[in-house]
Coordinates of C-alpha atoms in Angstrom, one line a residue:
F10 CA 53.0 -16.0 13.4
C11 CA 52.9 -14.2 9.6
N12 CA 53.3 -10.2 9.4
A13 CA 54.6 -10.3 5.6
G14 CA 52.5 -9.4 2.8
L15 CA 51.4 -12.8 1.7
L16 CA 49.9 -15.8 4.2
E17 CA 50.2 -19.6 2.9
L18 CA 47.1 -21.8 4.3
S19 CA 46.2 -24.7 3.9
L20 CA 42.7 -26.1 4.2
G21 CA 41.8 -26.9 7.6
K22 CA 44.9 -25.1 9.4
F23 CA 45.0 -22.4 11.5
R24 CA 47.7 -19.9 11.0
N25 CA 48.0 -16.6 13.2
V26 CA 48.4 -13.5 11.4
L27 CA 49.5 -9.7 12.3
L28 CA 47.3 -7.4 10.7
N29 CA 48.0 -3.4 10.1
Q30 CA 46.0 -1.0 8.4
T31 CA 48.3 0.5 5.9
N32 CA 49.6 -3.1 4.3
P33 CA 46.9 -5.9 3.5
V34 CA 48.0 -9.3 3.6
E35 CA 46.4 -11.5 0.6
A36 CA 45.8 -15.1 2.0
V37 CA 46.2 -17.7 -0.8
I38 CA 45.3 -21.2 -0.6
R39 CA 46.4 -23.2 -3.5
N40 CA 46.1 -27.1 -4.2
I41 CA 42.5 -27.4 -3.9
A42 CA 41.0 -30.7 -4.6
S43 CA 38.2 -31.2 -7.2
N44 CA 35.6 -32.5 -4.9
V45 CA 35.7 -29.7 -3.0
T46 CA 32.9 -26.9 -4.0
V47 CA 33.2 -24.5 -1.0
V48 CA 35.5 -22.9 1.1
I49 CA 34.8 -20.6 4.0
F50 CA 37.8 -18.6 5.0
Q51 CA 37.2 -17.0 8.1
V52 CA 39.7 -14.2 10.0
H53 CA 39.2 -14.0 14.6
A54 CA 40.9 -10.8 16.9
Q55 CA 40.0 -10.2 20.1
Q56 CA 38.9 -6.3 20.1
N57 CA 39.8 -4.7 17.1
D58 CA 38.1 -4.8 14.1
V59 CA 39.7 -5.9 10.6
V60 CA 38.8 -6.4 7.1
I61 CA 38.3 -9.3 5.2
S62 CA 37.3 -8.9 1.2
F63 CA 37.5 -10.9 -2.0
D64 CA 39.6 -7.7 -3.7
K65 CA 42.5 -5.3 -2.5
N66 CA 39.5 -2.6 -2.8
P67 CA 37.5 -3.8 -0.5
S68 CA 33.9 -3.3 -1.2
V69 CA 29.9 -3.7 0.7
N70 CA 29.2 -6.2 -1.1
S71 CA 32.8 -8.5 -1.3
S72 CA 33.7 -7.8 2.5
G73 CA 32.8 -8.1 5.7
T74 CA 34.5 -6.0 8.9
G75 CA 34.5 -7.0 12.8
V76 CA 36.3 -9.3 14.9
D77 CA 35.2 -12.2 13.9
K78 CA 34.1 -12.2 10.2
G79 CA 34.5 -15.1 7.1
L80 CA 33.6 -15.0 3.5
V81 CA 32.5 -18.3 1.4
T82 CA 33.9 -19.0 -2.0
I83 CA 31.8 -21.0 -4.3
L84 CA 34.6 -22.9 -6.6
R85 CA 34.0 -22.6 -10.3
P86 CA 34.7 -25.8 -12.4
Q87 CA 38.5 -26.7 -12.5
Q88 CA 39.2 -23.8 -9.7
S89 CA 42.4 -24.6 -7.5
V90 CA 43.6 -21.3 -5.9
C91 CA 41.4 -19.2 -3.9
T92 CA 43.0 -15.7 -2.5
W93 CA 41.7 -13.1 0.2
Y94 CA 42.8 -9.6 1.4
L95 CA 43.4 -8.9 5.3
R96 CA 44.1 -5.5 7.3
S97 CA 42.8 -4.2 10.3
L98 CA 40.8 -1.0 10.7
D99 CA 43.3 0.2 13.7
A100 CA 46.9 2.1 13.1
S101 CA 48.4 -0.8 15.5
Q102 CA 49.0 -4.4 14.7
V103 CA 46.4 -6.4 15.2
L104 CA 46.6 -10.1 16.2
S105 CA 44.4 -12.4 14.8
T106 CA 44.5 -16.0 13.6
A107 CA 43.0 -17.6 10.2
I108 CA 41.6 -20.7 8.8
S109 CA 39.5 -21.9 5.4
I110 CA 37.5 -25.1 5.7
P111 CA 36.3 -26.9 2.5
Y112 CA 33.2 -28.5 2.3
T113 CA 31.7 -30.3 -0.8
E114 CA 28.6 -31.0 -2.5
K115 CA 26.5 -32.1 -0.5
D116 CA 27.2 -30.1 2.5
P117 CA 24.6 -27.4 3.4
I118 CA 26.2 -23.7 2.4
P119 CA 25.6 -21.4 5.5
G120 CA 24.2 -18.4 4.7
G121 CA 23.5 -19.3 0.9
C122 CA 19.7 -18.3 1.7
N123 CA 20.8 -14.8 3.2
L124 CA 18.1 -11.6 2.1
E125 CA 19.1 -9.5 5.0
F126 CA 22.5 -8.5 4.9
D127 CA 25.1 -7.3 2.3
L128 CA 27.0 -10.6 1.0
E129 CA 25.2 -12.8 -1.4
V130 CA 26.3 -15.9 0.9
D131 CA 26.9 -14.8 4.0
P132 CA 28.3 -17.1 7.1
N133 CA 28.8 -14.6 9.3
I134 CA 26.7 -14.8 13.0
Y135 CA 25.8 -11.4 13.6
L136 CA 26.2 -10.1 17.4
D137 CA 24.9 -7.2 19.9
Y138 CA 24.8 -6.9 24.0
T139 CA 24.2 -5.0 26.6
L140 CA 24.5 -5.3 30.4
V141 CA 21.3 -7.6 30.3
D142 CA 21.0 -10.0 27.3
T143 CA 23.2 -10.8 24.2
H144 CA 21.4 -11.2 20.7
I145 CA 23.4 -13.8 17.7
K146 CA 21.5 -13.8 14.9
F147 CA 21.9 -15.2 11.2
A148 CA 20.9 -16.1 7.2
P149 CA 19.3 -19.2 6.8
A150 CA 21.4 -21.5 4.9
N151 CA 21.2 -23.6 1.5
L152 CA 21.9 -27.1 0.0
G153 CA 24.6 -27.6 -1.4
Y154 CA 25.5 -28.2 -5.4
T155 CA 28.1 -29.3 -7.4
R156 CA 31.0 -26.9 -9.4
G157 CA 29.5 -24.9 -12.3
A158 CA 25.6 -25.8 -11.0
N159 CA 23.1 -23.3 -10.2
P160 CA 22.1 -22.9 -6.6
P161 CA 18.7 -24.6 -5.5
S162 CA 16.0 -22.1 -5.1
C163 CA 15.6 -20.8 -1.6
D164 CA 11.7 -20.0 -2.4
S165 CA 10.7 -22.8 -5.0
G166 CA 8.7 -24.6 -2.0
T167 CA 8.8 -26.0 1.4
G168 CA 9.1 -29.9 0.9
Q169 CA 11.8 -32.6 1.2
N170 CA 13.6 -31.1 -1.6
S171 CA 14.3 -27.5 -0.7
R172 CA 16.6 -26.1 1.9
W173 CA 13.7 -26.1 3.8
R174 CA 14.4 -29.5 5.4
L175 CA 17.9 -28.2 7.2
R176 CA 18.1 -27.8 11.2
Y177 CA 19.9 -25.5 13.1
D178 CA 21.7 -26.7 15.7
V179 CA 23.1 -23.3 18.2
Y180 CA 26.2 -24.1 19.9
Q181 CA 27.7 -21.7 23.5
Y182 CA 31.3 -22.4 24.9
F183 CA 32.7 -20.3 27.4
L184 CA 36.2 -19.0 28.4
P185 CA 38.1 -19.8 31.5
E186 CA 36.7 -17.5 33.9
N187 CA 38.7 -14.2 34.7
E188 CA 40.7 -15.1 31.7
L189 CA 41.0 -12.1 29.2
S190 CA 44.1 -12.5 26.8
Q191 CA 43.9 -12.6 23.2
M192 CA 46.2 -16.1 22.9
V193 CA 43.7 -17.4 25.1
L194 CA 40.6 -16.5 22.9
M195 CA 43.0 -17.4 19.6
S196 CA 43.3 -21.2 20.9
H197 CA 39.7 -21.8 22.4
I198 CA 38.2 -20.0 19.3
R199 CA 39.9 -23.2 17.4
K200 CA 37.3 -25.5 19.2
M201 CA 34.9 -23.4 17.8
S202 CA 35.3 -23.3 13.8
E203 CA 35.1 -26.9 12.7
V204 CA 31.7 -29.2 13.0
Q205 CA 33.4 -32.2 14.7
S206 CA 34.9 -30.2 17.4
I207 CA 32.2 -27.8 17.8
K208 CA 30.2 -31.0 18.7
A209 CA 32.6 -31.9 21.4
N210 CA 33.2 -29.0 23.6
G211 CA 30.3 -26.5 22.6
F212 CA 27.4 -27.1 24.8
K213 CA 23.8 -27.5 22.8
M214 CA 21.3 -24.7 23.5
L215 CA 18.6 -25.6 21.0
T216 CA 17.8 -26.4 17.6
L217 CA 15.9 -24.5 15.0
T218 CA 14.1 -25.5 12.2
S219 CA 13.7 -23.7 8.7
D220 CA 10.4 -22.2 9.7
D221 CA 11.9 -20.8 12.8
K222 CA 13.3 -17.2 13.3
T223 CA 16.9 -17.0 13.2
N224 CA 17.1 -14.7 16.4
I225 CA 18.4 -15.9 19.8
Y226 CA 19.0 -14.2 22.8
F227 CA 20.9 -14.8 26.1
S228 CA 21.8 -13.7 29.4
S229 CA 25.0 -11.6 29.1
L230 CA 28.0 -12.2 31.7
P231 CA 30.0 -8.9 31.9
G232 CA 33.6 -10.0 31.9
Q233 CA 33.3 -14.0 31.2
G234 CA 34.3 -14.3 27.4
V235 CA 31.5 -16.7 25.3
I236 CA 32.0 -17.9 21.7
Y237 CA 28.6 -19.0 19.7
N238 CA 28.3 -21.1 16.7
V239 CA 25.7 -22.7 14.8
I240 CA 25.8 -25.9 12.5
V241 CA 23.4 -26.0 9.7
W242 CA 22.5 -29.6 9.3
D243 CA 20.9 -31.9 6.2
P244 CA 18.7 -34.8 7.4
L245 CA 18.8 -36.3 4.0
W246 CA 22.1 -36.1 3.4
N247 CA 23.5 -36.4 7.4
T248 CA 25.8 -33.6 6.1
S249 CA 26.8 -30.5 8.2
A250 CA 28.7 -27.1 8.1
A251 CA 29.6 -24.7 10.3
Y252 CA 28.8 -21.0 10.3
I253 CA 31.7 -18.7 11.2
P254 CA 32.1 -18.7 15.4
V255 CA 31.6 -15.3 17.3
H256 CA 32.8 -14.0 20.4
T257 CA 31.7 -11.7 23.3
Y258 CA 32.8 -11.1 26.6
A259 CA 29.7 -8.3 27.5
C260 CA 31.7 -5.7 28.2
S261 CA 34.5 -2.8 26.6
F262 CA 37.9 -3.4 26.6
S263 CA 38.4 0.3 25.5
D264 CA 35.9 2.1 28.0
L265 CA 37.9 4.2 31.1
V266 CA 35.7 3.1 33.6
D267 CA 33.4 -0.4 34.0
N268 CA 35.8 -2.0 31.2
C269 CA 36.4 -5.3 31.7
F270 CA 38.9 -4.8 33.9
S271 CA 36.8 -3.4 36.6
L272 CA 33.2 -4.2 36.4
S273 CA 31.6 -3.7 39.9
K274 CA 31.6 0.2 40.5
I275 CA 33.0 1.7 43.7
S276 CA 29.2 1.8 45.4
T277 CA 28.4 -1.9 44.8
K278 CA 31.9 -3.1 46.3
I279 CA 30.9 -0.6 49.3
F280 CA 27.5 -1.9 49.4
F281 CA 27.9 -5.7 49.5
T282 CA 31.0 -5.5 51.3
A283 CA 28.9 -4.3 54.2
L284 CA 25.8 -6.3 53.7
A285 CA 28.3 -9.1 53.7
V286 CA 29.8 -8.3 57.2
L287 CA 26.5 -7.9 58.6
G288 CA 25.4 -11.7 56.5
L289 CA 28.5 -13.6 58.4
F290 CA 27.3 -12.1 61.9
T291 CA 24.0 -13.2 60.8
C292 CA 25.1 -16.7 59.5
F293 CA 26.6 -17.5 63.1
F294 CA 24.6 -15.7 65.5
G295 CA 21.7 -14.1 63.4
H296 CA 19.2 -16.5 66.2
R297 CA 20.8 -15.2 69.3
F298 CA 21.0 -11.6 68.4
W299 CA 16.8 -11.6 67.3
K300 CA 16.7 -7.8 66.5
T301 CA 20.4 -7.9 64.5
D302 CA 18.3 -10.6 62.4
L303 CA 15.2 -8.5 62.2
F304 CA 17.2 -5.9 60.9
F305 CA 19.1 -8.2 58.1
M306 CA 16.0 -9.6 57.0
G307 CA 13.6 -6.4 56.8
F308 CA 17.3 -5.0 55.2
I309 CA 16.4 -7.3 51.9
F310 CA 13.3 -7.7 51.9
T311 CA 12.3 -3.9 51.7
G312 CA 15.4 -3.0 49.8
F313 CA 14.7 -5.4 46.8
F314 CA 11.7 -4.4 46.0
F315 CA 12.3 -0.5 46.5
F316 CA 14.9 -1.1 43.9
I317 CA 12.7 -2.8 41.6
F318 CA 10.2 -0.1 42.2
I319 CA 12.5 3.3 41.6
T320 CA 14.1 1.4 39.0
R321 CA 10.8 0.9 37.1
V322 CA 9.5 4.0 37.6
T323 CA 12.1 6.6 37.7
G324 CA 15.4 7.2 35.2
L325 CA 17.4 7.8 38.5
G326 CA 21.4 6.8 38.2
Y327 CA 22.6 3.9 39.2
D328 CA 24.4 5.3 42.7
V329 CA 21.4 7.8 43.6
R330 CA 19.2 4.1 43.1
L331 CA 21.6 2.3 45.4
I332 CA 22.3 4.6 48.2
L333 CA 18.0 5.4 48.2
T334 CA 17.5 1.4 48.3
A335 CA 20.1 1.5 51.1
V336 CA 18.4 4.3 52.9
T337 CA 15.0 2.2 52.5
G338 CA 16.3 -1.0 53.7
V339 CA 17.5 0.3 57.2
I340 CA 13.9 1.9 57.1
G341 CA 12.5 -1.3 56.8
G342 CA 14.7 -3.3 58.8
L343 CA 14.0 -1.0 61.5
F344 CA 10.1 -1.4 61.2
L345 CA 10.4 -5.2 61.8
V346 CA 13.3 -4.4 65.1
A347 CA 10.6 -1.9 66.5
N348 CA 7.3 -3.5 65.9
W349 CA 8.7 -7.6 66.6
W350 CA 6.8 -7.6 69.8
R351 CA 3.5 -7.1 68.6
F352 CA 1.2 -10.2 68.1
G353 CA 0.6 -9.9 64.9
S354 CA 4.1 -8.6 63.7
V355 CA 5.4 -11.7 65.1
V356 CA 3.8 -13.5 61.8
L357 CA 4.9 -10.6 59.7
C358 CA 8.2 -11.2 60.8
M359 CA 8.5 -15.0 60.6
F360 CA 6.8 -14.4 56.9
V361 CA 9.3 -12.0 56.0
I362 CA 12.3 -14.1 57.1
G363 CA 10.7 -17.3 55.4
L364 CA 9.7 -15.3 52.5
V365 CA 13.6 -14.0 52.1
L366 CA 14.7 -18.1 52.2
G367 CA 12.3 -19.0 49.3
F368 CA 13.1 -16.1 47.2
L369 CA 16.8 -17.5 47.3
F370 CA 15.9 -21.2 47.1
S371 CA 13.1 -20.6 44.0
S372 CA 15.9 -17.7 42.4
T373 CA 18.0 -21.6 42.8
V374 CA 15.8 -23.8 41.4
F375 CA 15.4 -21.9 38.2
F376 CA 19.2 -21.1 37.8
T377 CA 19.5 -25.0 36.9
P378 CA 18.7 -26.4 33.4
L379 CA 15.0 -26.3 34.2
G380 CA 15.1 -22.5 34.1
D381 CA 15.8 -23.0 30.3
Y382 CA 12.4 -24.8 29.4
R383 CA 10.6 -23.2 27.1
V384 CA 7.4 -23.6 29.5
F385 CA 8.8 -20.9 31.2
R386 CA 9.2 -18.3 28.8
D387 CA 5.5 -17.4 29.7
D388 CA 5.6 -14.5 32.0
V389 CA 2.4 -16.2 33.5
V390 CA 3.8 -19.8 34.1
F391 CA 7.0 -18.4 35.5
W392 CA 5.8 -16.1 38.1
V393 CA 3.1 -18.8 39.5
T394 CA 5.6 -21.1 39.5
F395 CA 8.4 -19.1 41.2
S396 CA 5.4 -17.8 44.0
S397 CA 4.1 -21.4 44.5
V398 CA 8.4 -22.4 45.5
A399 CA 8.9 -19.2 47.2
L400 CA 5.8 -19.8 49.4
M401 CA 6.5 -23.3 49.7
I402 CA 9.4 -22.4 52.5
P403 CA 6.9 -20.1 54.9
V404 CA 4.3 -22.7 54.9
L405 CA 6.2 -26.1 55.4
F406 CA 7.8 -24.5 58.1
V407 CA 5.1 -22.3 59.4
G408 CA 4.9 -24.9 62.9
C409 CA 8.7 -24.7 63.6
P410 CA 9.6 -20.9 63.3
R411 CA 13.0 -21.6 65.0
I412 CA 14.3 -23.8 62.5
L413 CA 12.6 -21.4 60.4
N414 CA 15.0 -18.7 61.5
I415 CA 17.8 -20.7 61.8
L416 CA 18.1 -22.4 58.2
A417 CA 17.1 -18.4 56.9
S418 CA 20.1 -17.0 58.8
G419 CA 22.3 -19.7 57.8
I420 CA 22.0 -19.6 54.2
V421 CA 21.1 -16.2 53.6
G422 CA 23.9 -14.9 55.5
S423 CA 26.3 -17.0 53.9
Y424 CA 24.9 -15.9 50.2
T425 CA 25.5 -12.2 50.9
V426 CA 29.4 -13.2 51.6
I427 CA 29.0 -14.9 47.8
L428 CA 27.4 -11.8 46.6
A429 CA 30.3 -9.1 48.1
I430 CA 33.3 -11.5 46.4
A431 CA 31.4 -11.6 43.0
C432 CA 32.2 -8.1 43.1
Y433 CA 35.8 -8.9 42.9
V434 CA 36.3 -11.8 41.6
Y435 CA 33.6 -13.5 38.5
T436 CA 31.7 -16.2 40.0
S437 CA 28.7 -17.5 38.1
L438 CA 26.9 -17.9 41.3
A439 CA 25.9 -14.4 41.8
Y440 CA 23.4 -15.1 38.8
I441 CA 21.4 -16.8 40.9
T442 CA 19.6 -13.8 42.5
L443 CA 21.0 -11.8 39.3
N444 CA 18.9 -13.2 36.6
L445 CA 15.8 -12.7 38.8
L446 CA 16.7 -8.8 38.9
R447 CA 16.8 -8.8 35.2
R448 CA 13.5 -11.2 34.9
V449 CA 11.4 -8.2 37.1
L450 CA 13.5 -5.6 35.3
N451 CA 13.2 -6.0 31.6
D452 CA 10.1 -7.0 29.8
Y453 CA 11.8 -9.2 27.0
F454 CA 14.3 -11.2 29.2
N455 CA 11.6 -14.0 29.3
R456 CA 13.3 -14.9 25.8
A457 CA 16.9 -15.4 26.3
Y458 CA 19.0 -18.6 27.5
T459 CA 20.0 -18.0 31.1
N460 CA 23.1 -20.9 30.8
V461 CA 26.2 -19.8 32.9
P462 CA 29.8 -21.3 33.1
F463 CA 30.8 -23.6 36.4
Q464 CA 34.4 -24.0 36.7
T465 CA 36.9 -24.8 39.7
N466 CA 36.5 -20.9 40.5
D467 CA 32.8 -21.6 40.9
F468 CA 33.2 -25.1 42.4
I469 CA 35.1 -23.4 45.5
I470 CA 32.9 -20.6 46.0
L471 CA 30.0 -22.9 46.1
S472 CA 32.3 -25.1 48.4
V473 CA 32.6 -21.3 50.9
W474 CA 29.6 -21.0 50.6
T475 CA 28.2 -24.1 51.6
M476 CA 30.8 -24.6 54.4
L477 CA 29.8 -21.1 55.3
A478 CA 26.0 -22.2 55.6
L479 CA 26.5 -25.8 57.1
S480 CA 28.6 -24.0 59.7
G481 CA 26.2 -21.6 61.0
V482 CA 23.4 -23.6 60.9
T483 CA 25.0 -26.0 63.0
V484 CA 26.8 -23.8 65.3
Q485 CA 23.2 -21.7 66.2
L486 CA 21.1 -25.2 66.1
R487 CA 24.0 -26.7 68.9
R488 CA 23.7 -23.5 71.3
E489 CA 19.6 -23.3 71.2
R490 CA 18.8 -27.0 71.4
S491 CA 18.6 -26.3 75.4
E492 CA 16.9 -22.7 75.4
V493 CA 13.5 -21.9 75.5
P494 CA 11.8 -21.8 72.2
F495 CA 12.5 -18.1 70.5
P496 CA 10.6 -16.4 68.6
P497 CA 7.3 -18.1 70.1
H498 CA 4.8 -20.3 67.9
P499 CA 2.1 -17.6 66.7
Y500 CA -0.8 -19.6 67.6
L501 CA 0.3 -21.1 70.7
T502 CA 0.8 -17.8 72.1
W503 CA -2.3 -16.8 71.1
K504 CA -3.8 -19.8 72.4
R505 CA -2.3 -18.9 75.6
E506 CA -3.6 -15.6 76.1
R507 CA -6.9 -16.6 75.3
E508 CA -6.9 -18.7 78.3
R509 CA -5.3 -16.5 80.3
R510 CA -7.9 -13.6 79.6
S511 CA -11.0 -16.1 80.1
T512 CA -9.2 -17.4 83.7
N513 CA -7.9 -14.2 85.2
V514 CA -10.8 -12.1 86.8
L515 CA -8.1 -9.4 87.4
D516 CA -7.0 -9.3 83.9
P517 CA -8.6 -6.2 82.5
S518 CA -8.5 -8.1 79.2
H519 CA -10.7 -10.5 80.9
H520 CA -13.6 -7.9 81.4
I521 CA -13.6 -7.0 78.0
P522 CA -16.8 -8.1 76.1
P523 CA -16.9 -10.7 73.3
L524 CA -16.5 -9.3 69.6
R525 CA -20.0 -9.8 68.9
E526 CA -20.9 -7.8 71.5
R527 CA -18.6 -4.9 70.5
I528 CA -19.5 -5.0 67.2
H529 CA -23.2 -4.7 68.1
N530 CA -23.0 -1.9 71.0
K531 CA -20.7 0.1 68.0
L532 CA -23.7 -0.7 66.2
L533 CA -25.8 1.3 68.4
H534 CA -23.9 4.2 69.1
I535 CA -23.2 5.0 65.5
K536 CA -27.7 4.8 65.3
E537 CA -27.9 7.0 68.2
F538 CA -25.9 9.7 66.4
F539 CA -27.8 9.7 63.6
H540 CA -31.1 9.5 65.8
K541 CA -33.3 13.4 66.0
E542 CA -33.1 14.6 69.4
Q543 CA -37.0 15.7 70.8
P544 CA -37.5 18.9 72.1
A545 CA -38.3 19.3 75.7
G546 CA -41.2 20.0 77.7
E547 CA -44.1 18.1 77.7
R548 CA -44.8 15.0 75.4
T549 CA -48.1 14.1 75.6
P550 CA -51.3 16.3 75.6
L551 CA -53.1 17.6 78.5
L552 CA -56.3 15.6 79.7
L553 CA -60.0 17.8 79.5

């Protein structure tokens, strides 16, 4: 650690430093080699902004302010010493880590063709987030050049001798789950600062050309630390340089409520905990307690679509919407329970059950890397594919409703337990359905990459989900194997009813005329209604 007024640095070496508001720290590098043409100096803090500048009295064009900031120093001929100044904006001491990285004349210069931000050469990545998505943007790079030479023009042409040949690889790195400490961030951000370590530790999300916009969107993961960085690559010289890594937790450390340490609202915890209790019962006993199973599936189906509707058309608060969703879900569940015995409603009930399982299955498919394919950024392609996969489940199991119901109750019921766990402990498995909800409710979520971490915590919870689902399905199959199939197959039920009506003359329905005759009689009745009534009395002339 360094908390004195002078910070001696070595190229490529990290140093932790305590910053305050009143006494700027002078960071110095000496004995820079003559083949080094550019030095990128950067400083990182967890949540408090720091100021980095070329001068003791920073100006807009010579400084940067933020939690992840850096400056580019273009070295003059014979220059061997570089100096920068650091201080915090907070009255208390702020822990930060600093590093300076050298590059040579053939290495591209990150942010060298900046036309948008304040610095002339800006290697920073600018990040902003909402609860739904995280947006990063950066300035285009320029080609490298020797000390004392003029920088290559940024707009002189688009050929292979210009900066338009450069490529940009965007990398993502996840911090350990449920870990919000400063020291963990400091140790991991070092892995995303230099080119080789970025390639070794980061996950490459996409590659941009100079023709593409330098704006990228990702799905926000509140409470989960994420580091982003960009490597600019010169294919002619096969050289690379890294921008300044930037991190986010997609939440606030300073808010009194809904901060990074308490993300789930009380209402959310109550709602999903109650749903998990019902789901756990349904997982093991759903088919035996048929009406409870119907209520559970009807609650999910009705509540899901009502929540989407009320969110899109109203500006009600989250807690109010959740209460109304719960009430509507109860009504929907009771409706299925009260009407399942009708022939048409049996078909409807099995379709709803199959559709709930199909939606979960389709959401799981798009939760995989398949969901980030560029073709699915088109809403029409996405929703047609998603709906086809979801409808495939009830279609495949149309001939075996008992198997469909047992699978749905076991898999869907056990997943509600995972959603309840996610209210207390972070797990990426909650985003199986949350990403679908975000896609429905936000018109521009189709542009966001939805990659999530899958770490030890997620493997444990996935094992719990798998164990519950397999146990629930197995228990129900063994219990029901000697029972009469229930619910009955809709087509077989209709066929038996038709045969009974045609053979049992004592059945009142046996005397119901055929459909064609009934329609013809109804039309005659309507015709007589409009027929003009004839006057009473003699209707023929008297014979003379």
